[in-house]
Amino acid sequence: MSAEAADREAATSSRPCTPPQTSWFEFVLEEALLEQHLQKPSPDPPPVQLIVQFLEQASKPSVNEQNQVQPPPDNKRNRILKLLALKVAAHLKWDLDVLEKSLSVPVLNMLLNELLCISKVPPGTKHVDVDLSSLPPTTAMAILLYNRWAIRTIVQSSFPVKQVKPGPPQLNVMNQIQQEKELTENILKVLKEQAADSILVLEGALKLNKDLYVHTIRTLDLLAMEPGMVNGETESSTAGLKISAEEIQCQVCYDLGAIYFQQGSTNAAVHAKAKEKFFRTKELIAKNGSSSLHFTIDEERLAGYCQACEVLTSSSDDASQQATPYSQIHSCMKSGKYQDLVKIFLEDNLTLSLPEQFRQSVLRELFQKAQQGNDALDEVCFKVCVCNTVCDVLQGRIIDIQFCQLFLKPSKEKIDFLLEVCSGSINLENASEELKRKMAGFLKNLCLGMEDLQFVFMISSHELFIKLLKDDERKLLIEQMRKRSPRINLCTKPVTSFYDIPASASVNIGQLEHQLILSVDPWRIRQILIELHGMTSERQFWTISNKWEVPNVYGNVILGIKDSLTRDLVYILMAKGLHCCAIKDFVHAKQLFAACLELVTEFSPKLRQVMLNEMLLLDIYTHEAGAGVSGERPPSDLISRVRGYLEMRVPDIPLRQVIAEECVAFLLNWCENEYLTMQVPLPLVQTNPYVKLGQLLAATCKELPGPKESRRTAKDLWEVVVQICSVSNQHKRGNDGRVSLIKHRESTLGIMYRSELLSFIKKLREDIVNDIAAEHISIWPSSIPNLQSVDFEAVAITVKELVSYALTINANNHFWLIIQADIYFATNQYSAALHYYLQAGAVCSDFFNKMVPPDVYTDQVIKRMIKCCSLLNCHTQVAILCQFLREVDYKTAFKALQEQNSHDAMDSYYEYIWDVTILEYLTYLHHKRGETDKRQIAIKAIGQTELNASNPEEVLQLAAQRRKKKFLQAMAKLYF
């Protein structure tokens, strides 16, 4: 069904005409007065409504003598009515924006078909087959107008339409609406079928590069005259309203960009075309302006299109695009990195670059995903909603109902995040008084809306709240809280804190305890404890948080302090310092430890030494996490303090094992081998197992160049590790007098437990681990005297842990990768084993672009890879790997090729075979099975000239090497 046919259907199915039959005199009078009517400031009816009236009358069906409905006749009356409709459109300068807003799709379709007809476009002609450059300017412009409207209508139909609430049902009105709806759907169906042709027509129009003309009232009058009276004026290039070539290009580019953007939802590559058209439109607007006699482009909508195209066509390595919040949000939504999404929204609360509508649309999409069963998104929805709400508050907008719903049941985590967002969304130093007032009002209203005083205290004691509210505002809020809840008894005397001490001090104690838990400021902690001890002497405040943990060796000493305030303060400062150290907040840890050291120095030499030891450990952690990462050596005074700790001989000082462990690891990591082997005191080696192990490691590393000495020290290290991994047997005598073995237990003869050994090894960095790795296998003893006492399971676990840790330090060490592969091979994990065998080859050959060194892919490694492939039923891969051996294993290769149940790509691997004997066997095998196609592939592989046995050896080796490279790269893509 063509658009013209749809138009005829529109003509026969249009709404019934309400105006009465018009006489010929009235038509002439109406035509004569039409232009005068259109020039009125506010004509009644409006011009667009005249189009509807004229076309309705012209399309009114007739009834013959047999009472049969006939199509509207093509008589003078109807032609005049259609001409009047065209004149009104000409008066509106054929502005599609105006016409589309006021005319339905069937009416506008009828109008533009009449324009095509009067512009002498042959009916039934496909516009895509017409050469626009050879047509009269008004005819070409009519075709452009029709095709522009066609794709604009398609784009508009893809947008959601708000349903109009129907009034009281009236049968004739409902029938009329339904009739128009069906007619619109039919026309849209035709337009969508012709969309490709319309796009080609408009793309062709961009190549015209010449001015065109659109019909005016005058040119339409000339066309309506008798053919002999026209005198060819309408065929000339100057008849009608001139539309410049750049104006045409601007509008056509915009319309093409819109249709390409709509099609991009199913074809992402089309978005690039849309981007090109929209950016060309921007260039033309910048040159000529957005308004002309013929059209107006919505620059805000164009900017939105351009922004969307930037996001949808951006690449992951486009650095400039990654700086755009839109592209980052799009990437986060696509990849599921929702925590990064929250961070972007939080950062934008300061810059306020994202529009409100965009923020809300992202939140709606998250809610939809959450409702589809992704419960993990509930927290993300809340966080994004909080960011949006704080943004609304700062911009003076009403708080969204979604925030109120999500905050019906507040929790500590929700309050914490809300306060974090509020703090991160306003810079108090630079913020205006208006912004501060808005934020303060928001926090006050939150307090007033909460029933749980614990949450009120969390907000009111927050630093941001205290800075934003003045004293009189606090008093006013206290009064409001009292009126709201008579149970709360708040004093009104002036105080420096927000809430004064109530009649029952428990409320204030709870608030202070909460502040004590949150604070990391030593001075503030001391002040809070003084206040708490002034209120009650019955509480032990070091117990109020189960997160405050102090090692038992310290706890016994601290809890022996008689003064309760000092005891609480020392315990809490140390617990908070240790916690900050654990979470790598070294700045606050140092402040807390320094305050604690200053305090205990006054009364306890023992605790003073404890704090000095902890501050030494903190300094080690700080250097290793900071300057040590870049390879900068520690300062000499830190090394001296580490040595001093190891040599310390102060009696009765509680010591933590981890400090000795870290000190020895620190010395090993910074190659202090001379000290560990020659200068460390002998009693220290005998009493501290970490020092002994460190000395053996240092000596082994130091003496590697000398094979005899290194064998001696390596043997000592070997024996120590074997002893740690040994087991002892526990026996029990039964009632019958027999002795039975009941359990293997970890031997107590080792200098430390296996768990301690593993923990210590994981503290060593690349230099040390590398020095004792597999490439120095020759220095270790080749046998174990007491083999039955070794716990091989413990050895296996230790090796697994060690190799896993070593690969986190250096993932490209091929020796460690081969060991990891051997471990997986031994535990029957063949796919994982192949992964690591291939990775080992890849890292030492530039992803197989160079030859893998023979000491990496030894015959033993190749045979293990062959077995892995065989057990994975990848038999063609087995045959190819058999070529990699120093002597080709034809027996295994032929046996593998006989297998018909292969899980690999079979014949597609034949291009990787360079051994002619294997290829000849394949040819025979496929001939025997009647597999003609596969036989031809094998014959083609044999026929390659570079495999000719008469070639020089260098050519044959090059052919083999090239096939090895391609095969290993294909395997890597399969298993990586």
Tab-separated table of C-alpha atoms in Angstrom, residues 37-38 42-52 54 85 88-89 91-92 103:
chain	number	residue	atom	x	y	z
A	37	HIS	CA	-8.361	36.765	6.449
A	38	LEU	CA	-4.912	35.240	6.946
A	42	SER	CA	-5.603	36.758	15.389
A	43	PRO	CA	-7.672	35.213	12.627
A	44	ASP	CA	-10.707	33.169	13.626
A	45	PRO	CA	-10.649	30.345	12.730
A	46	PRO	CA	-6.841	29.966	12.914
A	47	PRO	CA	-5.067	29.209	9.614
A	48	VAL	CA	-4.330	25.581	10.466
A	49	GLN	CA	-8.016	24.925	11.235
A	50	LEU	CA	-8.885	26.275	7.779
A	51	ILE	CA	-6.728	23.499	6.279
A	52	VAL	CA	-8.754	20.915	8.188
A	54	PHE	CA	-11.066	22.736	3.431
A	85	ALA	CA	-5.789	24.316	1.885
A	88	VAL	CA	-3.016	28.293	3.910
A	89	ALA	CA	0.029	25.987	4.216
A	91	HIS	CA	0.960	31.251	4.155
A	92	LEU	CA	2.552	29.272	7.034
A	103	LEU	CA	-2.779	18.559	12.014
